[in-house]
Tab-separated table of C-alpha atoms in Angstrom:
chain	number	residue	atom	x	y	z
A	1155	UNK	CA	103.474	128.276	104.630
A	1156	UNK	CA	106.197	127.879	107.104
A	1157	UNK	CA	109.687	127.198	106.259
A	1158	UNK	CA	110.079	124.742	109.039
A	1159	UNK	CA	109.422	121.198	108.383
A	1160	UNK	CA	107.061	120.003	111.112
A	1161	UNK	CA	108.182	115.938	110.863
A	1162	UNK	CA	112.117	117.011	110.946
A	1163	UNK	CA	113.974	117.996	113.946
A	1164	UNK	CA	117.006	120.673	114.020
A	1165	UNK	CA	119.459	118.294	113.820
A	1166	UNK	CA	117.681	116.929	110.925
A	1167	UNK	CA	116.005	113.370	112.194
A	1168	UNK	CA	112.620	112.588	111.534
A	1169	UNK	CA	110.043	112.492	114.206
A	1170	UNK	CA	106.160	111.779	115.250
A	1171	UNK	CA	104.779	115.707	115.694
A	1172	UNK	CA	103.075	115.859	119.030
A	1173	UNK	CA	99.180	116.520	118.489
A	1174	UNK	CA	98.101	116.069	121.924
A	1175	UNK	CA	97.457	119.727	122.671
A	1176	UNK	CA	95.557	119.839	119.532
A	1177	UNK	CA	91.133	119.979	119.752
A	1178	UNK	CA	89.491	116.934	118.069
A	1179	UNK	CA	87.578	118.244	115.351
A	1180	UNK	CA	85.742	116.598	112.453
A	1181	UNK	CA	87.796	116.162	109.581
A	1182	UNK	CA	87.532	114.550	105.958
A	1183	UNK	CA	89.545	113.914	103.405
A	1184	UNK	CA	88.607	112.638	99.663
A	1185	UNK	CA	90.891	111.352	97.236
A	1186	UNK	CA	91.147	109.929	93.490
A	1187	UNK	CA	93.254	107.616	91.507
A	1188	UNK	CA	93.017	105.559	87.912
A	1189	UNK	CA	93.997	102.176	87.009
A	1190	UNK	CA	94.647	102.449	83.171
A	1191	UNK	CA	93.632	99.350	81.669
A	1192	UNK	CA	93.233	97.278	78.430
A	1193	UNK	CA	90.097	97.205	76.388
A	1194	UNK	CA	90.044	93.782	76.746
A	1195	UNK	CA	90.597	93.986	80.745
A	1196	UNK	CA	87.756	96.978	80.628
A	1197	UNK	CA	85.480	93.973	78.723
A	1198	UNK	CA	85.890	91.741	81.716
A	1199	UNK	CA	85.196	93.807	83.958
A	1200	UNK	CA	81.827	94.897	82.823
A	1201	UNK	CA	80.714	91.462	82.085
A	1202	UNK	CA	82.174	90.315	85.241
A	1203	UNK	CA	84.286	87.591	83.675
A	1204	UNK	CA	87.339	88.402	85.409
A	1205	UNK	CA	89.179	84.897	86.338
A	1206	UNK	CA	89.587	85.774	89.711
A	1207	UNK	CA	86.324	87.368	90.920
A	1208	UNK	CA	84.731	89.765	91.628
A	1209	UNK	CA	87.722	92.349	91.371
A	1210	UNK	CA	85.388	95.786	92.083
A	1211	UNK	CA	84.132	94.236	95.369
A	1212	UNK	CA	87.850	92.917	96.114
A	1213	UNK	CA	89.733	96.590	95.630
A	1214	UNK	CA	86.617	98.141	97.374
A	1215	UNK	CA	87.300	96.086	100.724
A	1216	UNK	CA	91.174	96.469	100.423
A	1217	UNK	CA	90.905	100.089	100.438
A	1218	UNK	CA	88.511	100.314	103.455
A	1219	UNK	CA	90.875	98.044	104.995
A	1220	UNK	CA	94.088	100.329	103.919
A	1221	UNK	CA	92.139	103.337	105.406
A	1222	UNK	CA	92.009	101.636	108.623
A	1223	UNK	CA	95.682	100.551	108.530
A	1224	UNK	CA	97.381	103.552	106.972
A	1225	UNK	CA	99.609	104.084	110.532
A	1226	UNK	CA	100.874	100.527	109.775
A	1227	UNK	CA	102.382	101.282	106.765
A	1228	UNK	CA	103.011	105.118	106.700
A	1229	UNK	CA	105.897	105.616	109.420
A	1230	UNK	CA	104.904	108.771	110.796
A	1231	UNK	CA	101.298	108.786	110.148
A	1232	UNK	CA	99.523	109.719	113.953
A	1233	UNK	CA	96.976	106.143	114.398
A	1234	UNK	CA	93.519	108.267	114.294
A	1235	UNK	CA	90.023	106.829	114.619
A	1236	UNK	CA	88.444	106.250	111.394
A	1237	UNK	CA	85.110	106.795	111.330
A	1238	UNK	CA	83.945	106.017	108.096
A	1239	UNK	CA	85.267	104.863	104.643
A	1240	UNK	CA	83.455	105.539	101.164
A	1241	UNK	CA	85.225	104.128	98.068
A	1242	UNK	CA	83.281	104.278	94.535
A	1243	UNK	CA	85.002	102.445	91.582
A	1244	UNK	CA	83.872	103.365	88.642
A	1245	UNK	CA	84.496	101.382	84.798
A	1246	UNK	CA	85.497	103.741	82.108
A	1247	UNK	CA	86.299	102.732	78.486
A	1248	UNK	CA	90.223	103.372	79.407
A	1249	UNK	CA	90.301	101.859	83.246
A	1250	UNK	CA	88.887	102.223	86.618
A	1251	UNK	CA	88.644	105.330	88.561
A	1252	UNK	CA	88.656	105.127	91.918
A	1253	UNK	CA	87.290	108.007	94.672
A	1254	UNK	CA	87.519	107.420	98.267
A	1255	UNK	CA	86.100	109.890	101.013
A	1256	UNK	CA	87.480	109.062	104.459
A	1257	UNK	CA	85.996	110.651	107.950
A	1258	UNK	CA	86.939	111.182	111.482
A	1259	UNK	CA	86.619	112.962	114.326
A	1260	UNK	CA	90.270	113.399	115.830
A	1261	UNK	CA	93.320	115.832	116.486
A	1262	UNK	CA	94.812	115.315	113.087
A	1263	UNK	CA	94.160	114.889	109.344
A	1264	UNK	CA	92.863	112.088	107.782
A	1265	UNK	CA	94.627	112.764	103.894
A	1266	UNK	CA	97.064	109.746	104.562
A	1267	UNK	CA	94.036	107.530	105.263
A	1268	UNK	CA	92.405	108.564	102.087
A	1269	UNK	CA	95.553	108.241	99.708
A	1270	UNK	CA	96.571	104.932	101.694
A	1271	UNK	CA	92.357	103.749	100.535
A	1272	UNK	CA	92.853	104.973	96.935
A	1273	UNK	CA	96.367	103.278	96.677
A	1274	UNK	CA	95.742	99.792	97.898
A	1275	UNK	CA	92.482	99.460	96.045
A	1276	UNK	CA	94.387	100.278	92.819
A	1277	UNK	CA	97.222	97.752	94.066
A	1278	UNK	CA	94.262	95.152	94.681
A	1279	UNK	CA	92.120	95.620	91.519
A	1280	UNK	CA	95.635	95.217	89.046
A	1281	UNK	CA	95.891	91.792	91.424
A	1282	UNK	CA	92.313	90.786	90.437
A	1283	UNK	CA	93.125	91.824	86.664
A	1284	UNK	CA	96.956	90.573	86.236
A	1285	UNK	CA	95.478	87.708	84.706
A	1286	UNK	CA	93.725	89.631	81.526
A	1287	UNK	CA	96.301	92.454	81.403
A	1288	UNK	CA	99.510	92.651	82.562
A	1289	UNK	CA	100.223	95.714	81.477
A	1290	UNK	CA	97.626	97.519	83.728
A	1291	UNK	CA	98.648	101.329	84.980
A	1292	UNK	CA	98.045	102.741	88.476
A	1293	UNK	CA	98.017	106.445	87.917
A	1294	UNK	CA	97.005	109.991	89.263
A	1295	UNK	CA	96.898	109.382	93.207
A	1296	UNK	CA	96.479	112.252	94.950
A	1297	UNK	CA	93.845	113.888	97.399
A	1298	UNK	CA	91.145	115.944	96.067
A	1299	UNK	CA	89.680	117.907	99.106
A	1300	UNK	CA	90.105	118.295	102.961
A	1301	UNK	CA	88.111	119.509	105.721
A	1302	UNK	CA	88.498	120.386	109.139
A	1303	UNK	CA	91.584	121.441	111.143
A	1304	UNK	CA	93.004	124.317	111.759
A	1305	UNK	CA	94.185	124.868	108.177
A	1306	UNK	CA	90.336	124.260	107.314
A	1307	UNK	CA	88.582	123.345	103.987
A	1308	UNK	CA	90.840	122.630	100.685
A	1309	UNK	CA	89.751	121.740	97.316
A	1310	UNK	CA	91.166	121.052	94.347
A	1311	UNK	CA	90.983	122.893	91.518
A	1312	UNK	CA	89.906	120.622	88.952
A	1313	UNK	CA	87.809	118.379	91.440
């Protein structure tokens, strides 16, 4: 790993790196996060008596949406074409977990995308839940696997 950071300039400023020389490859990147919740909040959930809605569908759409937005929000995150947005939310006895896969076909990665998904869905589904627990817990954002590039495939371990 180089010792130079790529987003920081000698004199120390931040800046956009300049990926137009780079090919356009295919790239994905998948990432996970939990919203801790209440057994009661878990309860509404899967008998879809949360007072708002339906908060799955709700934090499903906000995260596509993020993933499409992420260069909006992230300051210097390159705008990149998404091509396609998976994001599975899934009720466990102690929350939600919630995977997202995001894919494109462009000169950079796509990890922001993926982490921007996972994040505002989380932000979103403790929205649709506030109500019923108000001590709900977003927790353990963080990508899980990348492809493409020039630094190629990555994994996590426990993933």
């Amino acid at each position: 790993m180089s010792e130079r950071l790529t987003h920081v300039r000698d004199d120390g400023s931040a800046h956009m790196v300049d990926i137009s020389e780079k090919p356009v490859t295919a790239r994905v990147a998948a990432a996970e996060g939990r919203v801790l919740l209440s057994h009661k909040a878990v309860a509404a959930l899967r008998s879809g008596d949360v007072p708002k809605g339906d908060a799955l569908a709700v934090a499903r759409i906000a995260g596509i949406q993020a993933a499409k937005r992420t260069p909006e929000l992230v300051p210097l995150a390159h705008p990149v074409a998404v091509h396609a947005v998976e994001v599975d939310l899934t009720v466990t006895d102690e929350g939600v977990g919630i995977r997202a896969q995001v894919r494109t076909a462009d000169r950079t990665g796509i990890e922001m995308e993926a982490l921007t998904c996972v994040s505002v869905a989380a932000l979103a589904l403790v929205d649709m839940i506030k109500a019923v627990d108000k001590h709900a817990r977003i927790t353990d954002i963080r990508v899980t696997a990348k492809s493409g590039g020039r630094s190629g495939d990555w994994v996590e371990a426990d993933a």
